[in-house]
Amino acid sequence: TQFSTAGYWPVTRPPSYNQHGGDVPMGFDLGITHSAPVGSVIYYTLDGSDPREFGNVVGATAQAYSSPVELVNAFTVAKSRVRNSSGEWSALNEATFKVATVPPAAGDLVIGELLYNPIDANSAEIAAGFTDKDEFEFIQIQNISSQAIDLAEVDFSVGISFDFGSSLILVRNLSAFQLRYGAAYNALIAGEYGGSLSNGGERLLLTGPGDIPLRDFTYDDASPWPLCADGHGVSLVLKSPATDPDHALPENWLASGQFGGLPGGLARSVTYSDWQAYFFTDTEQADPSISGAEADPDGDQLANLVEYYLGGIPGMGDAAKRQPKATIVEAAGEHWLEMSFSVPTSVSDAQGIAQVSSDLDTWSSAPTDIAEILPSSPNDDGTITRTFRVQSAVGAEDSRFVRLSVTLD
């Protein structure tokens, strides 16, 4: 009251909730009331934003309260204020509701992705003060159960340390992560963890209420674990996470098909220039014989533009893994030539054109000669597999050749 009288606190009192946060059933009706004079309006949000924006104006997502609000999202942050007829706003009332959540059990959560040994910081990142590449580490946690999971008592106790809130991505350094990946993942980030992931592999222990082990496994940087995840710019991605695979088996892990990994399981749109800046130094970017679209600095017979389009890593010599594969398939009693290849879904400025020839001289990409078999197949590593079929059956004496041409938009 003294603060209000002195003008340090609004006279208008904040609104009240019929339950101030906590566990509620699905469809709980949130009631909001106030004791302000007639003409006052309650404004509320359920997305975590303040109902009042800078300039004392109503927030972009704020709504005027008129009747109880049904809560359906597993974790809902309700914020509300009263605005009186003179334009004065009350203090903020905020509460977090856990809607129909349950404690985690073994098999509910998987560690879907690890970027344990990031690529070196580039010049812009170094200039911003991030000289330690390990500051760009991240871990993704995924709920594979059919229910909303309460993560309040979930934490890492071996390898790194972290007590969860309710989100899915843990980062080593938030500022470094945002500099490299932007702000698109902010809503998925739980916070920063203590310690760091070992670049040589280590044990990770994820525990739940009562310190019950939820995940306990050791990853490694040696074969048969994916080698390109060890400092070459990609992450470890769990295969078929919804099937609850054994995390301790290296055959259940893939290298991400997108450079930088797939934070939150989401592919970000990238360009060839982004790929150059990620893998090449400033000096190398200035030399087209090294970083140019037609250059092949690792000598694996895949030009840089093709490596980019197929998700390759310059310097790894990974052509055998990335290049298109040609096969003969049998259908309707005849044999057909097909070509398949995988492409990161993040590629935004390049096109792959399948071509066929009978003499290695004249090539055609006409749909009447070679056509894509749709739909394409999504993969766990963030790529899709595209398959093209030559439209004339292959006879015993026929010659058919297929190739992939890549162009920038």
XYZ file of C-alpha atoms in Angstrom:
409
model
C 0.000 0.000 0.000
C 2.849 2.400 0.853
C 4.494 1.670 -2.526
C 1.183 2.309 -4.323
C 0.649 5.565 -2.441
C 4.177 6.674 -3.315
C 3.624 5.813 -6.978
C 6.093 2.931 -7.044
C 3.454 0.217 -7.495
C 0.223 0.229 -9.488
C -2.985 0.873 -7.560
C -4.790 -1.670 -9.742
C -4.439 -5.101 -8.136
C -3.363 -8.100 -10.241
C -5.887 -10.775 -11.218
C -6.272 -14.123 -9.419
C -6.520 -17.711 -10.715
C -8.926 -20.373 -9.474
C -5.776 -22.548 -9.135
C -2.319 -21.034 -9.096
C -0.434 -23.465 -11.321
C 0.566 -27.051 -10.650
C -0.914 -30.334 -11.860
C -4.318 -30.190 -13.527
C -6.350 -32.631 -15.663
C -6.672 -32.325 -19.426
C -9.242 -29.669 -20.310
C -8.959 -27.862 -16.971
C -10.916 -24.593 -17.045
C -8.710 -21.741 -15.844
C -10.759 -19.050 -14.177
C -9.344 -15.511 -13.825
C -10.932 -12.846 -11.625
C -10.132 -9.307 -10.487
C -11.308 -6.738 -7.953
C -10.623 -3.644 -10.053
C -13.313 -1.012 -10.738
C -15.952 -1.422 -13.441
C -14.470 -0.919 -16.899
C -11.263 -2.772 -16.113
C -10.224 -5.623 -18.431
C -8.184 -8.743 -17.759
C -5.685 -9.542 -20.521
C -3.987 -12.944 -20.533
C -1.610 -15.094 -22.591
C -0.856 -18.835 -22.606
C 2.375 -18.684 -24.636
C 4.625 -17.254 -21.930
C 4.601 -13.702 -23.275
C 3.615 -10.643 -21.230
C 0.072 -9.365 -21.948
C 1.521 -5.852 -21.809
C 4.114 -4.847 -24.354
C 6.543 -1.927 -24.401
C 4.661 1.360 -24.538
C 1.898 0.120 -22.244
C 0.034 -1.440 -25.186
C -1.764 -4.777 -25.305
C 0.550 -7.613 -26.336
C 0.288 -9.164 -29.792
C -0.930 -12.533 -28.465
C -2.872 -11.228 -25.449
C -6.594 -11.873 -25.236
C -9.295 -10.155 -23.215
C -10.689 -12.575 -20.641
C -14.437 -13.234 -20.771
C -14.917 -16.838 -19.631
C -12.865 -19.764 -18.251
C -10.022 -20.832 -20.536
C -9.552 -24.520 -21.332
C -5.949 -25.735 -20.907
C -4.851 -28.443 -23.349
C -1.080 -28.010 -23.748
C 1.045 -30.201 -21.487
C 3.042 -27.284 -20.090
C 1.202 -23.970 -20.087
C 2.502 -20.696 -18.691
C -0.448 -18.396 -17.987
C 0.314 -14.700 -17.585
C -2.276 -12.032 -16.883
C -2.693 -8.382 -15.967
C -5.626 -6.053 -15.330
C -5.887 -2.806 -17.264
C -8.201 -0.234 -15.716
C -10.285 2.350 -17.539
C -7.532 4.957 -17.094
C -4.965 2.760 -18.843
C -3.051 1.697 -15.724
C -1.795 -1.887 -15.762
C -1.615 -4.111 -12.701
C 1.411 -6.147 -11.724
C 1.840 -9.453 -13.548
C 0.343 -12.714 -12.286
C 2.120 -15.778 -13.656
C 1.588 -19.509 -13.092
C 2.821 -22.687 -14.760
C 0.370 -25.552 -15.250
C 1.274 -29.167 -15.962
C -1.678 -30.568 -17.842
C -2.212 -34.341 -17.567
C 1.503 -35.086 -17.206
C 2.990 -38.260 -15.722
C 6.423 -39.091 -14.245
C 8.809 -40.715 -16.751
C 9.386 -44.466 -16.806
C 12.140 -46.442 -18.485
C 11.511 -46.402 -22.215
C 9.604 -43.095 -22.240
C 12.565 -40.880 -23.096
C 15.374 -41.313 -25.612
C 18.511 -39.301 -26.201
C 17.787 -38.551 -29.826
C 20.922 -36.651 -30.777
C 24.412 -35.770 -29.536
C 26.745 -33.184 -30.996
C 29.673 -34.156 -28.803
C 32.587 -32.863 -30.896
C 31.567 -29.805 -32.955
C 33.532 -28.404 -35.851
C 35.968 -25.561 -35.061
C 34.611 -22.054 -34.568
C 34.694 -19.862 -37.669
C 36.107 -16.340 -37.776
C 32.800 -14.660 -36.870
C 32.322 -16.985 -33.898
C 35.894 -16.424 -32.720
C 35.417 -12.655 -33.037
C 32.333 -12.994 -30.809
C 34.497 -14.634 -28.141
C 33.705 -18.316 -28.733
C 37.122 -19.862 -29.284
C 36.383 -23.260 -27.717
C 34.516 -25.434 -30.219
C 33.002 -27.471 -27.377
C 30.823 -24.469 -26.526
C 28.680 -25.449 -29.542
C 27.721 -28.867 -28.132
C 24.090 -29.860 -27.694
C 21.931 -32.837 -26.700
C 18.358 -33.592 -27.747
C 15.925 -35.447 -25.472
C 12.779 -36.926 -27.039
C 9.565 -38.235 -25.495
C 8.512 -41.389 -27.377
C 5.597 -42.258 -25.081
C 1.961 -41.449 -25.812
C 1.677 -39.210 -22.745
C 3.045 -35.837 -21.690
C 6.038 -36.415 -19.412
C 6.838 -34.349 -16.335
C 10.601 -33.719 -16.494
C 10.858 -31.894 -13.165
C 12.848 -34.706 -11.489
C 14.833 -35.827 -14.567
C 18.540 -35.050 -14.685
C 21.908 -36.109 -16.048
C 24.142 -37.288 -13.237
C 27.052 -38.871 -15.143
C 28.827 -37.326 -18.123
C 27.266 -33.887 -17.761
C 24.998 -32.326 -15.165
C 21.544 -30.851 -15.725
C 18.172 -30.701 -13.936
C 15.331 -30.490 -16.473
C 12.408 -28.153 -16.751
C 10.171 -29.210 -19.612
C 12.046 -28.654 -22.882
C 14.005 -30.862 -25.218
C 17.380 -29.322 -26.132
C 20.294 -28.891 -23.737
C 23.199 -26.704 -24.801
C 26.699 -26.173 -23.485
C 26.660 -22.404 -24.087
C 23.394 -20.672 -25.016
C 25.004 -17.607 -26.586
C 27.326 -19.733 -28.716
C 24.446 -21.976 -29.798
C 22.301 -18.996 -30.796
C 25.150 -17.430 -32.752
C 25.646 -20.613 -34.804
C 22.014 -21.767 -35.121
C 19.954 -18.608 -34.698
C 16.904 -18.088 -32.495
C 14.527 -20.560 -34.175
C 15.107 -23.195 -31.488
C 14.715 -20.936 -28.439
C 11.359 -22.419 -27.425
C 12.906 -25.918 -27.302
C 15.956 -25.055 -25.202
C 15.817 -26.131 -21.545
C 19.074 -24.383 -20.641
C 22.822 -24.874 -20.303
C 24.365 -28.002 -18.801
C 27.414 -28.226 -16.594
C 30.634 -29.819 -17.798
C 31.047 -30.897 -21.408
C 30.660 -33.967 -23.568
C 33.910 -35.850 -24.023
C 35.287 -35.664 -27.558
C 36.572 -39.210 -27.128
C 33.337 -40.768 -25.881
C 32.000 -41.291 -22.361
C 29.183 -42.702 -20.261
C 25.907 -40.764 -20.022
C 23.376 -41.475 -17.285
C 19.896 -39.965 -17.404
C 17.877 -40.514 -14.239
C 14.282 -39.939 -13.203
C 12.392 -39.589 -9.899
C 14.198 -41.401 -7.102
C 17.346 -41.523 -9.257
C 15.898 -44.396 -11.298
C 18.063 -44.874 -14.448
C 16.184 -43.929 -17.612
C 19.162 -44.127 -20.004
C 22.637 -45.432 -19.211
C 25.073 -45.949 -22.086
C 28.524 -45.075 -23.391
C 29.114 -43.492 -26.799
C 32.468 -43.618 -28.591
C 34.402 -41.844 -31.337
C 35.936 -45.048 -32.736
C 34.524 -47.512 -35.266
C 31.910 -48.976 -35.432
C 30.475 -45.686 -34.156
C 30.007 -43.106 -36.982
C 33.445 -41.545 -37.418
C 32.311 -38.358 -39.159
C 30.540 -37.259 -35.941
C 33.972 -36.861 -34.340
C 34.837 -33.237 -35.092
C 33.748 -33.167 -38.744
C 30.661 -31.016 -38.315
C 27.825 -33.513 -37.889
C 26.068 -35.083 -34.900
C 25.106 -38.550 -33.718
C 21.419 -39.255 -34.429
C 19.508 -42.168 -32.930
C 17.921 -44.508 -35.495
C 14.157 -45.054 -35.287
C 13.830 -43.413 -31.854
C 10.132 -44.324 -31.527
C 11.121 -48.014 -31.371
C 13.147 -47.440 -28.168
C 16.462 -48.736 -29.571
C 19.349 -49.775 -27.337
C 21.486 -46.627 -27.007
C 24.600 -48.685 -26.213
C 24.727 -50.323 -29.662
C 26.672 -48.298 -32.252
C 24.578 -49.743 -35.087
C 21.623 -47.816 -33.660
C 23.288 -44.469 -34.358
C 23.741 -42.463 -37.578
C 25.696 -39.376 -38.518
C 23.318 -36.492 -39.196
C 22.713 -35.808 -42.871
C 22.793 -32.061 -42.235
C 25.937 -30.240 -41.209
C 25.680 -28.922 -37.668
C 23.168 -31.600 -36.724
C 19.398 -31.435 -36.307
C 18.679 -29.503 -33.092
C 15.276 -30.503 -31.806
C 14.952 -32.894 -34.742
C 14.312 -29.938 -37.027
C 16.167 -29.287 -40.286
C 17.014 -25.613 -40.813
C 17.064 -24.088 -44.286
C 20.639 -23.631 -45.541
C 22.399 -22.432 -48.685
C 25.590 -23.355 -50.462
C 27.193 -20.225 -48.993
C 26.270 -21.458 -45.502
C 27.916 -24.810 -46.278
C 31.089 -23.058 -47.503
C 31.282 -20.884 -44.392
C 30.792 -23.908 -42.134
C 33.497 -26.126 -43.608
C 36.086 -23.729 -45.053
C 38.268 -21.063 -43.464
C 38.140 -17.449 -44.659
C 41.279 -18.039 -46.718
C 39.827 -21.187 -48.300
C 36.538 -19.430 -49.059
C 38.457 -16.785 -50.974
C 40.101 -19.481 -53.155
C 37.633 -20.963 -55.685
C 40.064 -23.814 -56.404
C 39.336 -25.026 -52.860
C 35.804 -23.900 -52.004
C 34.307 -23.180 -55.418
C 31.291 -25.112 -56.634
C 33.331 -27.114 -59.160
C 36.335 -27.740 -56.879
C 37.086 -31.156 -55.379
C 39.574 -30.465 -52.564
C 39.393 -33.975 -51.096
C 39.768 -35.699 -54.470
C 36.776 -38.004 -54.003
C 35.382 -37.216 -57.481
C 32.463 -35.255 -56.047
C 32.588 -31.515 -56.718
C 31.790 -29.264 -53.770
C 28.327 -28.395 -55.091
C 27.448 -32.079 -55.382
C 28.879 -32.749 -51.899
C 26.683 -29.978 -50.522
C 23.571 -31.278 -52.274
C 24.164 -34.851 -51.079
C 25.145 -33.900 -47.525
C 28.831 -34.649 -47.962
C 31.713 -33.429 -45.821
C 34.718 -31.957 -47.657
C 37.900 -33.638 -46.534
C 36.215 -36.896 -45.525
C 36.476 -38.562 -48.937
C 32.958 -39.901 -48.439
C 31.954 -40.312 -52.083
C 31.328 -44.052 -51.715
C 28.677 -43.305 -49.103
C 27.123 -40.226 -50.706
C 27.152 -40.810 -54.452
C 24.002 -42.028 -56.247
C 23.452 -45.762 -56.478
C 22.198 -47.478 -59.676
C 20.265 -50.750 -59.447
C 18.253 -53.040 -61.723
C 14.806 -53.889 -60.360
C 12.190 -56.289 -61.655
C 8.580 -55.156 -62.062
C 5.698 -56.429 -64.181
C 7.948 -59.137 -65.598
C 10.535 -56.666 -66.947
C 13.785 -55.126 -65.731
C 14.169 -51.425 -65.019
C 17.158 -49.230 -64.248
C 16.802 -47.045 -61.151
C 19.031 -44.446 -59.477
C 18.695 -43.473 -55.808
C 20.410 -40.862 -53.633
C 19.771 -39.077 -50.335
C 19.474 -35.309 -49.943
C 19.333 -33.237 -46.729
C 15.899 -31.665 -46.378
C 17.669 -28.438 -45.429
C 19.078 -27.739 -48.921
C 17.256 -24.640 -50.165
C 19.108 -23.366 -53.229
C 20.155 -26.374 -55.321
C 18.343 -28.741 -57.643
C 19.244 -32.334 -58.472
C 18.414 -33.425 -62.010
C 18.439 -37.118 -62.933
C 19.587 -37.846 -66.474
C 19.734 -40.943 -68.680
C 21.762 -41.802 -71.760
C 22.267 -44.796 -74.015
C 25.625 -43.662 -75.423
C 27.220 -41.382 -72.765
C 26.963 -38.565 -75.309
C 23.327 -37.493 -75.411
C 21.629 -37.099 -72.018
C 17.952 -36.579 -71.258
C 16.064 -35.519 -68.145
C 12.645 -35.571 -69.801
C 9.960 -37.263 -67.639
C 9.193 -39.551 -70.563
C 12.766 -40.882 -70.322
C 13.454 -40.831 -66.556
C 10.953 -40.014 -63.809
C 10.958 -39.817 -60.029
C 9.145 -42.472 -58.032
C 7.054 -40.650 -55.454
C 6.797 -40.193 -52.587
C 10.407 -39.844 -51.500
C 11.432 -41.714 -48.342
C 12.300 -39.771 -45.158
C 15.318 -40.943 -43.130
C 16.225 -40.583 -39.450
C 19.351 -38.563 -40.270
C 17.422 -35.599 -41.682
C 17.635 -36.628 -45.335
C 15.145 -37.932 -47.862
C 15.918 -40.691 -50.355
C 14.897 -39.879 -53.937
C 14.571 -42.637 -56.529
C 14.343 -42.196 -60.316
C 13.413 -44.899 -62.834
C 14.321 -45.021 -66.515
C 11.014 -45.206 -68.348
C 11.976 -47.880 -70.884
C 12.615 -51.444 -69.751
C 16.169 -52.735 -70.044
C 16.694 -55.534 -72.564
C 19.486 -58.085 -72.522
C 21.504 -56.169 -75.127
C 20.590 -52.644 -74.075
C 22.960 -50.053 -72.616
C 21.651 -47.493 -70.160
C 23.590 -44.932 -68.141
C 22.292 -42.612 -65.435
C 23.842 -39.614 -63.701
C 22.944 -36.762 -61.344
C 23.416 -33.146 -62.356
C 23.298 -30.501 -59.614
C 22.644 -26.813 -60.256
C 22.287 -23.757 -58.027
C 19.042 -21.803 -58.219
